[in-house]
Every structure is written in structure tokens, then in C-alpha cells.
PDB file of C-alpha atoms in Angstrom:
ATOM      1  CA  HIS A   1     112.018 148.758 137.443  1.00  0.00           C
ATOM      2  CA  PRO A   2     115.790 149.124 136.671  1.00  0.00           C
ATOM      3  CA  LEU A   3     115.354 152.122 133.903  1.00  0.00           C
ATOM      4  CA  ILE A   4     113.215 154.560 136.784  1.00  0.00           C
ATOM      5  CA  MET A   5     116.163 153.823 139.248  1.00  0.00           C
ATOM      6  CA  GLY A   6     118.123 154.293 136.919  1.00  0.00           C
ATOM      7  CA  VAL A   7     116.830 158.189 136.262  1.00  0.00           C
ATOM      8  CA  ILE A   8     116.941 158.352 139.727  1.00  0.00           C
ATOM      9  CA  HIS A   9     120.433 157.591 139.963  1.00  0.00           C
ATOM     10  CA  GLU A  10     121.776 159.691 137.625  1.00  0.00           C
ATOM     11  CA  CYS A  11     119.934 162.643 138.577  1.00  0.00           C
ATOM     12  CA  GLY A  12     121.781 162.039 142.104  1.00  0.00           C
ATOM     13  CA  GLY A  13     125.074 161.677 140.314  1.00  0.00           C
ATOM     14  CA  LYS A  14     124.394 165.407 138.396  1.00  0.00           C
ATOM     15  CA  MET A  15     123.315 166.673 141.657  1.00  0.00           C
ATOM     16  CA  HIS A  16     126.705 165.459 143.622  1.00  0.00           C
ATOM     17  CA  MET A  17     128.661 166.568 140.815  1.00  0.00           C
ATOM     18  CA  GLN A  18     126.922 170.463 141.275  1.00  0.00           C
ATOM     19  CA  GLU A  19     128.190 170.076 144.735  1.00  0.00           C
ATOM     20  CA  ARG A  20     131.372 168.793 143.801  1.00  0.00           C
ATOM     21  CA  ASP A  21     131.277 165.502 145.741  1.00  0.00           C
ATOM     22  CA  TRP A  22     133.198 163.381 142.644  1.00  0.00           C
ATOM     23  CA  GLU A  23     132.875 160.449 145.002  1.00  0.00           C
ATOM     24  CA  SER A  24     129.125 160.402 145.758  1.00  0.00           C
ATOM     25  CA  ALA A  25     128.613 161.384 141.884  1.00  0.00           C
ATOM     26  CA  SER A  26     130.808 158.570 140.841  1.00  0.00           C
ATOM     27  CA  LYS A  27     129.018 156.433 142.923  1.00  0.00           C
ATOM     28  CA  CYS A  28     126.038 157.573 141.398  1.00  0.00           C
ATOM     29  CA  LEU A  29     126.344 157.604 137.965  1.00  0.00           C
ATOM     30  CA  PHE A  30     127.796 153.966 137.902  1.00  0.00           C
ATOM     31  CA  ASP A  31     124.885 153.076 139.013  1.00  0.00           C
ATOM     32  CA  ALA A  32     122.387 154.696 136.980  1.00  0.00           C
ATOM     33  CA  PHE A  33     124.879 153.170 133.758  1.00  0.00           C
ATOM     34  CA  LYS A  34     124.295 149.971 135.474  1.00  0.00           C
ATOM     35  CA  ASN A  35     120.114 149.780 135.670  1.00  0.00           C
ATOM     36  CA  TYR A  36     120.573 151.760 132.306  1.00  0.00           C
ATOM     37  CA  ASP A  37     122.501 148.717 131.338  1.00  0.00           C
ATOM     38  CA  GLU A  38     119.614 145.910 132.694  1.00  0.00           C
ATOM     39  CA  ALA A  39     117.280 147.909 130.776  1.00  0.00           C
ATOM     40  CA  GLY A  40     119.041 147.846 127.884  1.00  0.00           C
ATOM     41  CA  ASN A  41     118.687 151.165 127.625  1.00  0.00           C
ATOM     42  CA  GLN A  42     120.954 153.437 125.148  1.00  0.00           C
ATOM     43  CA  LYS A  43     121.266 156.516 128.053  1.00  0.00           C
ATOM     44  CA  ARG A  44     124.199 153.677 129.479  1.00  0.00           C
ATOM     45  CA  ILE A  45     126.803 155.909 127.374  1.00  0.00           C
ATOM     46  CA  GLN A  46     125.598 158.728 128.415  1.00  0.00           C
ATOM     47  CA  CYS A  47     126.072 157.723 131.633  1.00  0.00           C
ATOM     48  CA  LEU A  48     129.061 155.924 131.322  1.00  0.00           C
ATOM     49  CA  LYS A  49     130.404 159.812 129.520  1.00  0.00           C
ATOM     50  CA  TYR A  50     129.467 161.188 132.935  1.00  0.00           C
ATOM     51  CA  LEU A  51     130.707 159.235 135.142  1.00  0.00           C
ATOM     52  CA  ILE A  52     134.376 159.247 133.036  1.00  0.00           C
ATOM     53  CA  LEU A  53     134.074 163.518 133.513  1.00  0.00           C
ATOM     54  CA  GLY A  54     133.993 162.520 137.792  1.00  0.00           C
ATOM     55  CA  LYS A  55     136.399 160.494 137.635  1.00  0.00           C
ATOM     56  CA  MET A  56     138.981 163.112 135.649  1.00  0.00           C
ATOM     57  CA  LEU A  57     137.142 165.371 138.085  1.00  0.00           C
ATOM     58  CA  SER A  58     138.011 163.783 141.103  1.00  0.00           C
ATOM     59  CA  MET A  59     142.044 163.253 140.517  1.00  0.00           C
ATOM     60  CA  GLU A  60     141.466 159.815 140.683  1.00  0.00           C
ATOM     61  CA  GLU A  61     143.706 157.725 138.521  1.00  0.00           C
ATOM     62  CA  THR A  62     141.854 154.433 138.749  1.00  0.00           C
ATOM     63  CA  ASP A  63     140.923 152.395 135.444  1.00  0.00           C
ATOM     64  CA  ILE A  64     136.981 152.280 135.182  1.00  0.00           C
ATOM     65  CA  PHE A  65     136.931 150.223 132.489  1.00  0.00           C
ATOM     66  CA  GLU A  66     138.196 146.956 134.800  1.00  0.00           C
ATOM     67  CA  ALA A  67     134.537 147.085 135.986  1.00  0.00           C
ATOM     68  CA  PRO A  68     133.467 143.887 133.642  1.00  0.00           C
ATOM     69  CA  GLU A  69     129.656 145.954 133.681  1.00  0.00           C
ATOM     70  CA  VAL A  70     132.075 148.845 131.618  1.00  0.00           C
ATOM     71  CA  LYS A  71     134.305 146.509 129.871  1.00  0.00           C
ATOM     72  CA  PRO A  72     132.330 145.192 126.743  1.00  0.00           C
ATOM     73  CA  TYR A  73     131.525 149.255 125.796  1.00  0.00           C
ATOM     74  CA  LYS A  74     135.457 150.219 126.178  1.00  0.00           C
ATOM     75  CA  GLN A  75     135.723 150.873 122.381  1.00  0.00           C
ATOM     76  CA  ASP A  76     132.214 152.502 121.582  1.00  0.00           C
ATOM     77  CA  PRO A  77     133.320 154.724 119.308  1.00  0.00           C
ATOM     78  CA  GLU A  78     131.839 158.150 121.728  1.00  0.00           C
ATOM     79  CA  ILE A  79     133.559 156.608 124.524  1.00  0.00           C
ATOM     80  CA  THR A  80     136.560 156.212 123.136  1.00  0.00           C
ATOM     81  CA  ALA A  81     136.377 160.129 122.322  1.00  0.00           C
ATOM     82  CA  MET A  82     136.091 160.810 126.396  1.00  0.00           C
ATOM     83  CA  ASN A  83     138.252 158.071 126.776  1.00  0.00           C
ATOM     84  CA  ASP A  84     141.143 159.385 124.763  1.00  0.00           C
ATOM     85  CA  LEU A  85     140.768 162.462 126.647  1.00  0.00           C
ATOM     86  CA  MET A  86     140.823 161.154 130.049  1.00  0.00           C
ATOM     87  CA  MET A  87     144.032 159.608 128.814  1.00  0.00           C
ATOM     88  CA  ALA A  88     145.844 162.496 128.072  1.00  0.00           C
ATOM     89  CA  TYR A  89     143.990 164.499 131.584  1.00  0.00           C
ATOM     90  CA  GLN A  90     145.674 161.767 133.454  1.00  0.00           C
ATOM     91  CA  HIS A  91     149.227 162.516 131.820  1.00  0.00           C
ATOM     92  CA  ASN A  92     149.141 166.372 131.634  1.00  0.00           C
ATOM     93  CA  GLU A  93     149.403 166.173 128.116  1.00  0.00           C
ATOM     94  CA  ILE A  94     147.611 169.448 127.313  1.00  0.00           C
ATOM     95  CA  LYS A  95     148.167 170.302 123.929  1.00  0.00           C
ATOM     96  CA  ASN A  96     146.763 166.549 123.259  1.00  0.00           C
ATOM     97  CA  PHE A  97     143.831 167.468 125.432  1.00  0.00           C
ATOM     98  CA  GLU A  98     142.729 170.377 123.627  1.00  0.00           C
ATOM     99  CA  LYS A  99     143.072 168.612 119.939  1.00  0.00           C
ATOM    100  CA  ILE A 100     140.490 165.712 121.531  1.00  0.00           C
ATOM    101  CA  LEU A 101     138.340 168.555 122.310  1.00  0.00           C
ATOM    102  CA  LYS A 102     138.313 169.909 119.188  1.00  0.00           C
ATOM    103  CA  GLN A 103     138.489 166.306 116.635  1.00  0.00           C
ATOM    104  CA  ASN A 104     135.579 165.448 118.972  1.00  0.00           C
ATOM    105  CA  GLN A 105     133.702 168.542 119.050  1.00  0.00           C
ATOM    106  CA  LYS A 106     129.506 166.325 118.909  1.00  0.00           C
ATOM    107  CA  LYS A 107     130.209 163.865 121.214  1.00  0.00           C
ATOM    108  CA  ILE A 108     131.996 165.836 123.566  1.00  0.00           C
ATOM    109  CA  MET A 109     131.630 169.236 123.827  1.00  0.00           C
ATOM    110  CA  GLU A 110     128.041 169.042 122.111  1.00  0.00           C
ATOM    111  CA  ASP A 111     126.441 167.849 125.149  1.00  0.00           C
ATOM    112  CA  LEU A 112     125.943 170.587 128.084  1.00  0.00           C
ATOM    113  CA  PHE A 113     126.135 168.760 130.930  1.00  0.00           C
ATOM    114  CA  ILE A 114     129.988 167.729 129.968  1.00  0.00           C
ATOM    115  CA  ARG A 115     130.407 171.359 128.605  1.00  0.00           C
ATOM    116  CA  ASN A 116     129.566 172.972 132.084  1.00  0.00           C
ATOM    117  CA  TYR A 117     132.629 171.204 133.294  1.00  0.00           C
ATOM    118  CA  ILE A 118     135.096 171.922 130.682  1.00  0.00           C
ATOM    119  CA  GLN A 119     136.871 174.989 132.231  1.00  0.00           C
ATOM    120  CA  ASP A 120     137.473 173.301 135.529  1.00  0.00           C
ATOM    121  CA  LEU A 121     139.071 170.394 134.029  1.00  0.00           C
ATOM    122  CA  LEU A 122     141.358 173.199 131.658  1.00  0.00           C
ATOM    123  CA  LYS A 123     142.316 174.544 135.288  1.00  0.00           C
ATOM    124  CA  ASN A 124     143.157 171.527 136.476  1.00  0.00           C
ATOM    125  CA  ILE A 125     145.075 170.703 133.908  1.00  0.00           C
ATOM    126  CA  ARG A 126     147.018 173.782 133.586  1.00  0.00           C
ATOM    127  CA  THR A 127     147.986 173.933 136.906  1.00  0.00           C
ATOM    128  CA  GLN A 128     149.171 170.129 137.266  1.00  0.00           C
ATOM    129  CA  VAL A 129     151.525 171.256 134.106  1.00  0.00           C
ATOM    130  CA  LEU A 130     152.282 174.829 135.621  1.00  0.00           C
ATOM    131  CA  VAL A 131     153.488 173.884 139.229  1.00  0.00           C
ATOM    132  CA  LYS A 132     155.549 171.191 137.535  1.00  0.00           C
ATOM    133  CA  THR A 133     157.050 173.444 135.205  1.00  0.00           C
ATOM    134  CA  ILE A 134     158.325 176.169 137.764  1.00  0.00           C
ATOM    135  CA  LYS A 135     159.537 173.365 140.888  1.00  0.00           C
ATOM    136  CA  PRO A 136     163.499 174.057 139.405  1.00  0.00           C
ATOM    137  CA  TYR A 137     163.240 177.450 139.145  1.00  0.00           C
ATOM    138  CA  THR A 138     163.265 180.413 141.485  1.00  0.00           C
ATOM    139  CA  ARG A 139     162.419 182.462 138.591  1.00  0.00           C
ATOM    140  CA  ILE A 140     160.794 182.078 135.017  1.00  0.00           C
ATOM    141  CA  LYS A 141     160.043 184.000 132.657  1.00  0.00           C
ATOM    142  CA  ILE A 142     155.710 184.027 132.959  1.00  0.00           C
ATOM    143  CA  PRO A 143     156.361 183.404 128.631  1.00  0.00           C
ATOM    144  CA  SER A 144     157.584 180.354 129.328  1.00  0.00           C
ATOM    145  CA  ILE A 145     154.684 179.227 130.886  1.00  0.00           C
ATOM    146  CA  ALA A 146     152.158 180.120 128.629  1.00  0.00           C
ATOM    147  CA  ALA A 147     154.349 178.566 125.587  1.00  0.00           C
ATOM    148  CA  GLU A 148     154.614 175.109 128.062  1.00  0.00           C
ATOM    149  CA  LEU A 149     150.669 175.862 128.661  1.00  0.00           C
ATOM    150  CA  ASN A 150     149.603 176.597 125.037  1.00  0.00           C
ATOM    151  CA  ILE A 151     147.705 179.897 126.625  1.00  0.00           C
ATOM    152  CA  PRO A 152     148.234 183.673 125.981  1.00  0.00           C
ATOM    153  CA  GLU A 153     150.366 185.421 128.820  1.00  0.00           C
ATOM    154  CA  VAL A 154     147.566 186.552 130.400  1.00  0.00           C
ATOM    155  CA  ASP A 155     145.321 183.600 131.221  1.00  0.00           C
ATOM    156  CA  VAL A 156     148.349 182.510 132.722  1.00  0.00           C
ATOM    157  CA  GLU A 157     149.320 185.678 134.656  1.00  0.00           C
ATOM    158  CA  ALA A 158     145.051 185.209 136.279  1.00  0.00           C
ATOM    159  CA  LEU A 159     145.607 180.971 136.504  1.00  0.00           C
ATOM    160  CA  LEU A 160     149.591 182.279 138.738  1.00  0.00           C
ATOM    161  CA  VAL A 161     147.390 184.898 140.672  1.00  0.00           C
ATOM    162  CA  SER A 162     144.380 181.907 141.817  1.00  0.00           C
ATOM    163  CA  LEU A 163     146.734 179.735 142.443  1.00  0.00           C
ATOM    164  CA  ILE A 164     149.551 182.409 144.054  1.00  0.00           C
ATOM    165  CA  LEU A 165     145.694 183.088 146.956  1.00  0.00           C
ATOM    166  CA  ASP A 166     145.443 180.012 147.313  1.00  0.00           C
ATOM    167  CA  ARG A 167     148.862 179.359 148.517  1.00  0.00           C
ATOM    168  CA  LYS A 168     149.441 176.800 146.501  1.00  0.00           C
ATOM    169  CA  ILE A 169     152.256 178.171 144.890  1.00  0.00           C
ATOM    170  CA  GLU A 170     154.883 180.428 146.754  1.00  0.00           C
ATOM    171  CA  GLY A 171     155.477 183.322 145.083  1.00  0.00           C
ATOM    172  CA  ARG A 172     154.628 187.105 143.370  1.00  0.00           C
ATOM    173  CA  ILE A 173     154.648 188.066 139.930  1.00  0.00           C
ATOM    174  CA  ASP A 174     157.512 190.885 138.689  1.00  0.00           C
ATOM    175  CA  GLN A 175     154.929 192.395 136.035  1.00  0.00           C
ATOM    176  CA  VAL A 176     157.866 194.841 134.459  1.00  0.00           C
ATOM    177  CA  ASN A 177     159.588 192.218 134.098  1.00  0.00           C
ATOM    178  CA  HIS A 178     157.288 189.587 134.063  1.00  0.00           C
ATOM    179  CA  LEU A 179     158.863 187.212 135.845  1.00  0.00           C
ATOM    180  CA  LEU A 180     157.300 184.645 138.241  1.00  0.00           C
ATOM    181  CA  ILE A 181     159.859 184.792 141.247  1.00  0.00           C
ATOM    182  CA  LEU A 182     159.410 182.781 143.807  1.00  0.00           C
ATOM    183  CA  ASP A 183     160.192 182.292 147.051  1.00  0.00           C
ATOM    184  CA  ALA A 184     161.509 180.281 149.532  1.00  0.00           C
ATOM    185  CA  ALA A 185     160.058 182.196 152.761  1.00  0.00           C
ATOM    186  CA  ASP A 186     158.633 179.282 153.371  1.00  0.00           C
ATOM    187  CA  ASP A 187     161.709 177.439 153.964  1.00  0.00           C
ATOM    188  CA  LYS A 188     163.087 180.361 155.954  1.00  0.00           C
ATOM    189  CA  LYS A 189     160.021 179.891 158.531  1.00  0.00           C
ATOM    190  CA  ALA A 190     160.155 176.033 158.884  1.00  0.00           C
ATOM    191  CA  LYS A 191     163.209 176.467 160.236  1.00  0.00           C
ATOM    192  CA  TYR A 192     163.478 179.127 162.243  1.00  0.00           C
ATOM    193  CA  GLU A 193     159.632 177.851 163.752  1.00  0.00           C
ATOM    194  CA  ALA A 194     161.676 174.652 164.132  1.00  0.00           C
ATOM    195  CA  LEU A 195     164.774 176.310 166.186  1.00  0.00           C
ATOM    196  CA  ASP A 196     161.983 178.190 168.287  1.00  0.00           C
ATOM    197  CA  GLN A 197     160.561 175.003 169.224  1.00  0.00           C
ATOM    198  CA  TRP A 198     164.533 173.790 169.958  1.00  0.00           C
ATOM    199  CA  ARG A 199     165.335 176.646 172.035  1.00  0.00           C
ATOM    200  CA  ASP A 200     161.822 176.043 173.834  1.00  0.00           C
ATOM    201  CA  LYS A 201     162.638 172.706 174.676  1.00  0.00           C
ATOM    202  CA  LEU A 202     165.987 173.614 176.077  1.00  0.00           C
ATOM    203  CA  ALA A 203     164.771 176.291 178.078  1.00  0.00           C
ATOM    204  CA  SER A 204     161.990 173.798 179.699  1.00  0.00           C
ATOM    205  CA  LEU A 205     165.215 171.321 180.001  1.00  0.00           C
ATOM    206  CA  GLN A 206     167.158 173.694 181.729  1.00  0.00           C
ATOM    207  CA  MET A 207     164.206 174.107 183.829  1.00  0.00           C
ATOM    208  CA  THR A 208     163.602 171.195 185.098  1.00  0.00           C
ATOM    209  CA  VAL A 209     167.436 170.827 185.371  1.00  0.00           C
ATOM    210  CA  VAL A 210     167.352 173.517 188.012  1.00  0.00           C
ATOM    211  CA  ASN A 211     164.429 172.227 189.935  1.00  0.00           C
ATOM    212  CA  LYS A 212     166.026 169.282 190.520  1.00  0.00           C
ATOM    213  CA  ILE A 213     169.477 170.860 191.587  1.00  0.00           C
ATOM    214  CA  GLY A 214     167.128 172.809 194.040  1.00  0.00           C
ATOM    215  CA  LEU A 215     165.478 170.273 195.383  1.00  0.00           C
ATOM    216  CA  THR A 216     168.727 167.853 196.798  1.00  0.00           C
TER     217      THR A 216
END
């Protein structure tokens, strides 16, 4: 029966979400949505919201509403809020993202399953904006980053520490002057490695030439 299969696929999707296997989660949740839709069960709307959530977390930019099964629900009030959230997320519009969350507390934040992943979404969008913001600079004031991300300086520093430790950005924090200093150590390292490789190839070539001369 489609209703039973819907429950099974929904449970599988949630399990994959907890394991952070976004691709498998999306597949299961889409199957669950189709099962509930076939059964005429209202849980199809909830599953569709979870599917949108999974797509955001996977950082995919595919339009789920291109699927003919999903298209009729695009204007559903419950789905509109999630779709608006996804659009703000995909375009790295932090202030709009937070505004949509505040304006749709009942439709989004009151769902405990969705609420569990909101901090992940916020960290992702803040990371994307932060990386884009610091890209042109060798040093940038932390208050400037805080203004761009719309969060306190202490939260910016915590995010920066996390990204530095994960080697997503190369730099250090000057806490005295409230600066992020980006170093070009990686560029220098790459140049030195290239020079070492060139030196090794040259040495190998010289050895080959010497051996050939010795044989003649």
C-alpha cells in the first residue's frame, strides 16, 4: 500500500539525514512524497518540506519543482515559505534568509525535524558569504565581517577558527587589532614544490645524459 511505503521511505530519508547522506535522503524523501501523494495523504506536504531541506544541505541548486509530481504544490502556503528560504539560501542572502525564518516560525521552526538542521544551514550560508567577503583581501577587520554576516564578532571569530582548523581558509586572527590576516603561505609553498619538482627532473635529465655519454 502506498501509505505504508510512504512511512518506510520517510523513515529511511530521516535516517540518511541524520547520517548526513543528503543524496540518499533526498531520494528516499522524494519516494515518500510520491507515495503519500498517491495515497492522498497530507503528509506529502511535510515530506516535500524535508526534501527541500535536504536539497539545501546538500548544496545542490537543482530545481525540485521541475518534477511533474512536485510542480502542483509550489504555491502551497507551507511550501512557499520553504521555497523562499531555499532561494535566499542558494543566493547567499543572509538577512533575507533570517527574515524568512522569523516570519514563518509556525511553518518552519515549529517542525522539530527541520529545526534540528537550521544551525547547519546558517553555518553553511555564513561560510559561503564569509569566504566571498574575504576573497579580495590580505587582511580584513572582523567587525566588517560581522556586519556582513549579521552576527556578533565573537560568533565570527568562532566561525573563523573552525574554518582555519578545517583548512577552508588560510590565515590567522589578530585578536588585539580585531583583524583576520590571510597569508599567502600556500602560494609560496606551491612555488617551492614546483621548483623542487623542476630541480629533480633536471637532475634526472643530467644523469640520463651522463649515462649516455658514458656508454658511447
